[in-house]
Short mmCIF file of the C-alpha atoms (twelve columns), coordinates in Angstrom:
data_MODEL
# 
_entry.id   MODEL 
# 
loop_
_atom_site.group_PDB 
_atom_site.id 
_atom_site.type_symbol 
_atom_site.label_atom_id 
_atom_site.label_alt_id 
_atom_site.label_comp_id 
_atom_site.label_asym_id 
_atom_site.label_seq_id 
_atom_site.Cartn_x 
_atom_site.Cartn_y 
_atom_site.Cartn_z 
_atom_site.pdbx_PDB_model_num 
ATOM 1   C CA . GLY A 1   -26.276 -31.495 99.721  1 
ATOM 2   C CA . MET A 2   -26.303 -34.498 102.014 1 
ATOM 3   C CA . ALA A 3   -23.191 -36.604 102.547 1 
ATOM 4   C CA . GLY A 4   -22.901 -39.235 99.845  1 
ATOM 5   C CA . SER A 5   -25.266 -37.496 97.416  1 
ATOM 6   C CA . PRO A 6   -23.981 -36.602 93.928  1 
ATOM 7   C CA . ALA A 7   -22.652 -33.104 93.360  1 
ATOM 8   C CA . MET A 8   -25.211 -30.912 91.607  1 
ATOM 9   C CA . ALA A 9   -24.268 -27.954 89.466  1 
ATOM 10  C CA . ALA A 10  -26.498 -25.092 88.397  1 
ATOM 11  C CA . PRO A 11  -26.966 -24.556 84.637  1 
ATOM 12  C CA . GLY A 12  -23.791 -22.948 83.269  1 
ATOM 13  C CA . ASP A 13  -21.591 -24.096 86.174  1 
ATOM 14  C CA . LEU A 14  -18.623 -26.391 85.644  1 
ATOM 15  C CA . ASP A 15  -19.510 -30.061 86.130  1 
ATOM 16  C CA . PRO A 16  -17.321 -31.262 89.050  1 
ATOM 17  C CA . SER A 17  -17.680 -34.899 87.911  1 
ATOM 18  C CA . PHE A 18  -15.889 -34.149 84.607  1 
ATOM 19  C CA . GLY A 19  -12.067 -34.079 84.458  1 
ATOM 20  C CA . ASP A 20  -10.304 -31.755 86.901  1 
ATOM 21  C CA . VAL A 21  -13.245 -29.992 88.631  1 
ATOM 22  C CA . GLY A 22  -15.133 -29.646 85.330  1 
ATOM 23  C CA . ARG A 23  -12.115 -28.806 83.181  1 
ATOM 24  C CA . GLN A 24  -9.949  -30.849 80.860  1 
ATOM 25  C CA . SER A 25  -7.164  -28.626 79.544  1 
ATOM 26  C CA . SER A 26  -5.827  -30.725 76.672  1 
ATOM 27  C CA . LEU A 27  -5.139  -34.202 75.445  1 
ATOM 28  C CA . HIS A 28  -1.774  -33.101 74.097  1 
ATOM 29  C CA . ARG A 29  0.910   -30.443 74.494  1 
ATOM 30  C CA . SER A 30  -0.042  -27.171 76.109  1 
ATOM 31  C CA . ASN A 31  0.548   -25.144 72.926  1 
ATOM 32  C CA . PHE A 32  -2.003  -27.130 70.937  1 
ATOM 33  C CA . SER A 33  -5.557  -25.943 70.385  1 
ATOM 34  C CA . GLU A 34  -8.745  -27.944 70.284  1 
ATOM 35  C CA . TRP A 35  -11.059 -26.485 67.648  1 
ATOM 36  C CA . SER A 36  -13.839 -29.044 67.379  1 
ATOM 37  C CA . VAL A 37  -15.925 -30.875 69.950  1 
ATOM 38  C CA . GLU A 38  -18.412 -33.702 69.359  1 
ATOM 39  C CA . VAL A 39  -20.346 -35.609 72.013  1 
ATOM 40  C CA . GLN A 40  -20.943 -39.263 71.149  1 
ATOM 41  C CA . ALA A 41  -24.050 -41.271 72.035  1 
ATOM 42  C CA . ASP A 42  -22.238 -42.742 75.089  1 
ATOM 43  C CA . ASP A 43  -21.426 -39.172 76.354  1 
ATOM 44  C CA . ALA A 44  -17.745 -39.514 75.463  1 
ATOM 45  C CA . VAL A 45  -16.253 -36.342 73.963  1 
ATOM 46  C CA . LEU A 46  -14.223 -36.196 70.745  1 
ATOM 47  C CA . LEU A 47  -11.776 -33.294 70.401  1 
ATOM 48  C CA . GLY A 48  -10.018 -32.270 67.200  1 
ATOM 49  C CA . GLY A 49  -7.265  -29.709 66.795  1 
ATOM 50  C CA . GLY A 50  -3.693  -29.002 65.925  1 
ATOM 51  C CA . GLY A 51  -0.761  -26.822 66.695  1 
ATOM 52  C CA . GLU A 52  2.851   -26.012 66.152  1 
ATOM 53  C CA . TYR A 53  5.704   -26.733 68.481  1 
ATOM 54  C CA . CYS A 54  9.329   -25.740 68.137  1 
ATOM 55  C CA . TYR A 55  12.135  -27.742 69.664  1 
ATOM 56  C CA . TRP A 56  15.174  -28.298 67.460  1 
ATOM 57  C CA . GLY A 57  13.005  -27.052 64.561  1 
ATOM 58  C CA . CYS A 58  9.301   -26.375 64.106  1 
ATOM 59  C CA . TYR A 59  6.700   -29.023 63.453  1 
ATOM 60  C CA . GLU A 60  2.979   -28.999 62.817  1 
ATOM 61  C CA . ASP A 61  0.857   -31.787 64.204  1 
ATOM 62  C CA . TYR A 62  -2.808  -32.751 64.456  1 
ATOM 63  C CA . PHE A 63  -4.952  -34.730 66.745  1 
ATOM 64  C CA . VAL A 64  -8.356  -36.228 67.291  1 
ATOM 65  C CA . GLY A 65  -8.689  -37.525 70.812  1 
ATOM 66  C CA . ARG A 66  -11.455 -38.933 72.970  1 
ATOM 67  C CA . LEU A 67  -12.388 -38.149 76.540  1 
ATOM 68  C CA . LEU A 68  -14.433 -40.632 78.544  1 
ATOM 69  C CA . PRO A 69  -17.683 -39.317 80.077  1 
ATOM 70  C CA . ASN A 70  -15.785 -38.516 83.301  1 
ATOM 71  C CA . GLY A 71  -13.286 -36.332 81.388  1 
ATOM 72  C CA . THR A 72  -10.261 -38.628 81.445  1 
ATOM 73  C CA . PRO A 73  -8.442  -39.364 78.150  1 
ATOM 74  C CA . ASP A 74  -9.498  -42.630 76.489  1 
ATOM 75  C CA . ALA A 75  -6.265  -44.573 75.967  1 
ATOM 76  C CA . SER A 76  -8.101  -47.175 73.859  1 
ATOM 77  C CA . PHE A 77  -9.007  -44.593 71.177  1 
ATOM 78  C CA . ALA A 78  -6.656  -45.173 68.221  1 
ATOM 79  C CA . ALA A 79  -4.483  -42.320 66.988  1 
ATOM 80  C CA . ALA A 80  -5.071  -42.155 63.236  1 
ATOM 81  C CA . ALA A 81  -1.919  -41.721 61.170  1 
ATOM 82  C CA . LEU A 82  -2.386  -38.203 59.812  1 
ATOM 83  C CA . LYS A 83  0.722   -36.137 59.159  1 
ATOM 84  C CA . GLU A 84  0.801   -32.348 59.412  1 
ATOM 85  C CA . THR A 85  -2.974  -32.093 59.345  1 
ATOM 86  C CA . TRP A 86  -4.736  -29.384 61.288  1 
ATOM 87  C CA . VAL A 87  -8.273  -30.408 62.255  1 
ATOM 88  C CA . TYR A 88  -10.612 -27.403 62.181  1 
ATOM 89  C CA . ASP A 89  -14.030 -29.044 62.420  1 
ATOM 90  C CA . THR A 90  -15.696 -32.415 62.816  1 
ATOM 91  C CA . ALA A 91  -19.148 -33.912 62.322  1 
ATOM 92  C CA . LEU A 92  -20.551 -37.208 63.559  1 
ATOM 93  C CA . GLN A 93  -22.375 -39.436 61.104  1 
ATOM 94  C CA . PRO A 94  -25.449 -41.361 62.323  1 
ATOM 95  C CA . ASP A 95  -23.368 -44.590 62.298  1 
ATOM 96  C CA . GLY A 96  -20.875 -43.100 64.801  1 
ATOM 97  C CA . LYS A 97  -18.100 -42.457 62.283  1 
ATOM 98  C CA . LEU A 98  -16.400 -39.070 62.492  1 
ATOM 99  C CA . ILE A 99  -15.788 -36.766 59.520  1 
ATOM 100 C CA . GLY A 100 -12.995 -34.238 60.001  1 
ATOM 101 C CA . VAL A 101 -11.795 -31.309 57.894  1 
ATOM 102 C CA . GLY A 102 -8.764  -29.079 57.928  1 
ATOM 103 C CA . TYR A 103 -5.651  -28.834 55.861  1 
ATOM 104 C CA . ALA A 104 -2.564  -30.881 55.151  1 
ATOM 105 C CA . GLY A 105 0.291   -28.984 53.602  1 
ATOM 106 C CA . SER A 106 -1.521  -26.643 51.236  1 
ATOM 107 C CA . ARG A 107 -4.498  -28.886 50.515  1 
ATOM 108 C CA . LEU A 108 -7.964  -29.055 51.980  1 
ATOM 109 C CA . GLN A 109 -8.220  -32.443 53.657  1 
ATOM 110 C CA . VAL A 110 -11.290 -34.451 54.631  1 
ATOM 111 C CA . PHE A 111 -10.951 -37.670 56.609  1 
ATOM 112 C CA . ARG A 112 -13.225 -40.229 58.215  1 
ATOM 113 C CA . LEU A 113 -12.489 -42.146 61.389  1 
ATOM 114 C CA . ARG A 114 -14.210 -45.299 62.541  1 
ATOM 115 C CA . PRO A 115 -15.658 -45.206 66.098  1 
ATOM 116 C CA . ASP A 116 -12.388 -46.650 67.477  1 
ATOM 117 C CA . GLY A 117 -10.420 -43.696 66.045  1 
ATOM 118 C CA . SER A 118 -8.748  -45.508 63.149  1 
ATOM 119 C CA . LEU A 119 -8.937  -44.179 59.586  1 
ATOM 120 C CA . ASP A 120 -11.850 -45.669 57.626  1 
ATOM 121 C CA . PRO A 121 -10.427 -47.503 54.566  1 
ATOM 122 C CA . ASP A 122 -13.857 -47.308 52.853  1 
ATOM 123 C CA . PHE A 123 -13.569 -43.508 52.583  1 
ATOM 124 C CA . GLY A 124 -11.450 -41.820 49.905  1 
ATOM 125 C CA . VAL A 125 -7.954  -43.316 49.780  1 
ATOM 126 C CA . GLY A 126 -7.216  -45.035 53.082  1 
ATOM 127 C CA . GLY A 127 -9.645  -42.751 54.931  1 
ATOM 128 C CA . LEU A 128 -8.399  -39.477 53.384  1 
ATOM 129 C CA . VAL A 129 -9.540  -37.121 50.634  1 
ATOM 130 C CA . GLN A 130 -7.415  -34.171 49.554  1 
ATOM 131 C CA . VAL A 131 -9.013  -31.435 47.461  1 
ATOM 132 C CA . THR A 132 -6.738  -29.196 45.440  1 
ATOM 133 C CA . ASP A 133 -6.680  -27.351 42.153  1 
ATOM 134 C CA . GLY A 134 -3.147  -26.039 42.520  1 
ATOM 135 C CA . SER A 135 -4.234  -23.373 45.014  1 
ATOM 136 C CA . SER A 136 -3.756  -23.435 48.760  1 
ATOM 137 C CA . ALA A 137 -6.997  -24.452 50.504  1 
ATOM 138 C CA . ALA A 138 -8.325  -25.404 53.932  1 
ATOM 139 C CA . GLY A 139 -11.609 -26.820 55.234  1 
ATOM 140 C CA . HIS A 140 -13.048 -24.863 58.155  1 
ATOM 141 C CA . SER A 141 -16.537 -26.281 58.678  1 
ATOM 142 C CA . VAL A 142 -18.270 -29.572 57.845  1 
ATOM 143 C CA . ILE A 143 -21.767 -31.043 58.020  1 
ATOM 144 C CA . VAL A 144 -23.270 -34.340 56.927  1 
ATOM 145 C CA . ASP A 145 -26.543 -33.654 55.084  1 
ATOM 146 C CA . PRO A 146 -29.665 -35.852 55.411  1 
ATOM 147 C CA . ASP A 147 -28.636 -37.803 52.280  1 
ATOM 148 C CA . GLY A 148 -25.238 -38.669 53.812  1 
ATOM 149 C CA . ARG A 149 -23.281 -36.264 51.604  1 
ATOM 150 C CA . ILE A 150 -20.462 -34.320 53.216  1 
ATOM 151 C CA . VAL A 151 -20.545 -30.544 52.761  1 
ATOM 152 C CA . VAL A 152 -17.402 -28.533 53.536  1 
ATOM 153 C CA . ALA A 153 -16.976 -24.770 53.737  1 
ATOM 154 C CA . GLY A 154 -13.432 -23.541 53.516  1 
ATOM 155 C CA . SER A 155 -11.083 -21.028 52.006  1 
ATOM 156 C CA . ARG A 156 -8.945  -20.977 48.885  1 
ATOM 157 C CA . TYR A 157 -5.890  -18.792 48.422  1 
ATOM 158 C CA . SER A 158 -4.695  -18.098 44.897  1 
ATOM 159 C CA . GLY A 159 -2.775  -15.214 43.378  1 
ATOM 160 C CA . GLY A 160 -2.976  -13.095 46.510  1 
ATOM 161 C CA . THR A 161 -6.764  -13.496 46.798  1 
ATOM 162 C CA . VAL A 162 -8.698  -15.427 49.425  1 
ATOM 163 C CA . ALA A 163 -12.095 -16.831 48.411  1 
ATOM 164 C CA . LEU A 164 -14.791 -18.936 50.006  1 
ATOM 165 C CA . LEU A 165 -14.584 -22.545 48.872  1 
ATOM 166 C CA . ARG A 166 -17.453 -25.014 49.107  1 
ATOM 167 C CA . VAL A 167 -16.989 -28.728 48.496  1 
ATOM 168 C CA . ARG A 168 -19.486 -31.582 48.502  1 
ATOM 169 C CA . LEU A 169 -18.445 -35.214 48.730  1 
ATOM 170 C CA . GLN A 170 -20.470 -38.371 48.364  1 
ATOM 171 C CA . SER A 171 -20.624 -40.601 51.447  1 
ATOM 172 C CA . ASN A 172 -17.664 -42.672 50.150  1 
ATOM 173 C CA . GLY A 173 -15.445 -39.577 49.845  1 
ATOM 174 C CA . ALA A 174 -15.727 -39.096 46.068  1 
ATOM 175 C CA . LEU A 175 -16.286 -35.510 44.941  1 
ATOM 176 C CA . ASP A 176 -19.974 -34.990 44.070  1 
ATOM 177 C CA . ALA A 177 -19.908 -34.130 40.344  1 
ATOM 178 C CA . THR A 178 -23.487 -32.767 40.552  1 
ATOM 179 C CA . PHE A 179 -22.288 -29.934 42.842  1 
ATOM 180 C CA . GLY A 180 -20.639 -26.888 41.256  1 
ATOM 181 C CA . VAL A 181 -17.728 -27.793 38.993  1 
ATOM 182 C CA . GLY A 182 -16.537 -31.298 39.792  1 
ATOM 183 C CA . GLY A 183 -17.751 -31.063 43.390  1 
ATOM 184 C CA . THR A 184 -16.443 -27.582 44.239  1 
ATOM 185 C CA . VAL A 185 -17.819 -24.042 44.132  1 
ATOM 186 C CA . VAL A 186 -15.604 -20.954 44.247  1 
ATOM 187 C CA . PRO A 187 -17.643 -17.738 43.982  1 
ATOM 188 C CA . ALA A 188 -16.467 -15.358 41.245  1 
# 
């Protein structure tokens, strides 16, 4: 192109105006994985993930981070106080709040962040909902349906058997008692 004109990329090419020549490797340590990506209305990118690092012992950690439209980390995005939570999937609500699912310990965890990245105190208990029936469970996928309910697909491990687990929450984080048994469905 001409000097001073913006760089143009063909469909499928890396965007040279984003991050390091179209790449942004990670917001955190190199042995962490980003598993979910959401693009906000302002073209900023939300990344969710987790990982394990070992240095004087092993630790699990989570993250939800935000990249500005140019690919640089957004230092103003709050780091929500989640402990040992792996974030497997996220979904944006129409109001810009972010629903995330994964697991914390052995429980399926759902959380909601406000647009600034802080936990939403109007959702569940302090922004968190943990779903457990004594089995180990994790949330792997989440959508927000047209009525604002939160639908989670995950897995449940009990007695040596892994099963599909489906959970539906009301928009405030309460289990939807009209769905399955107390808000959960585990196929027989």
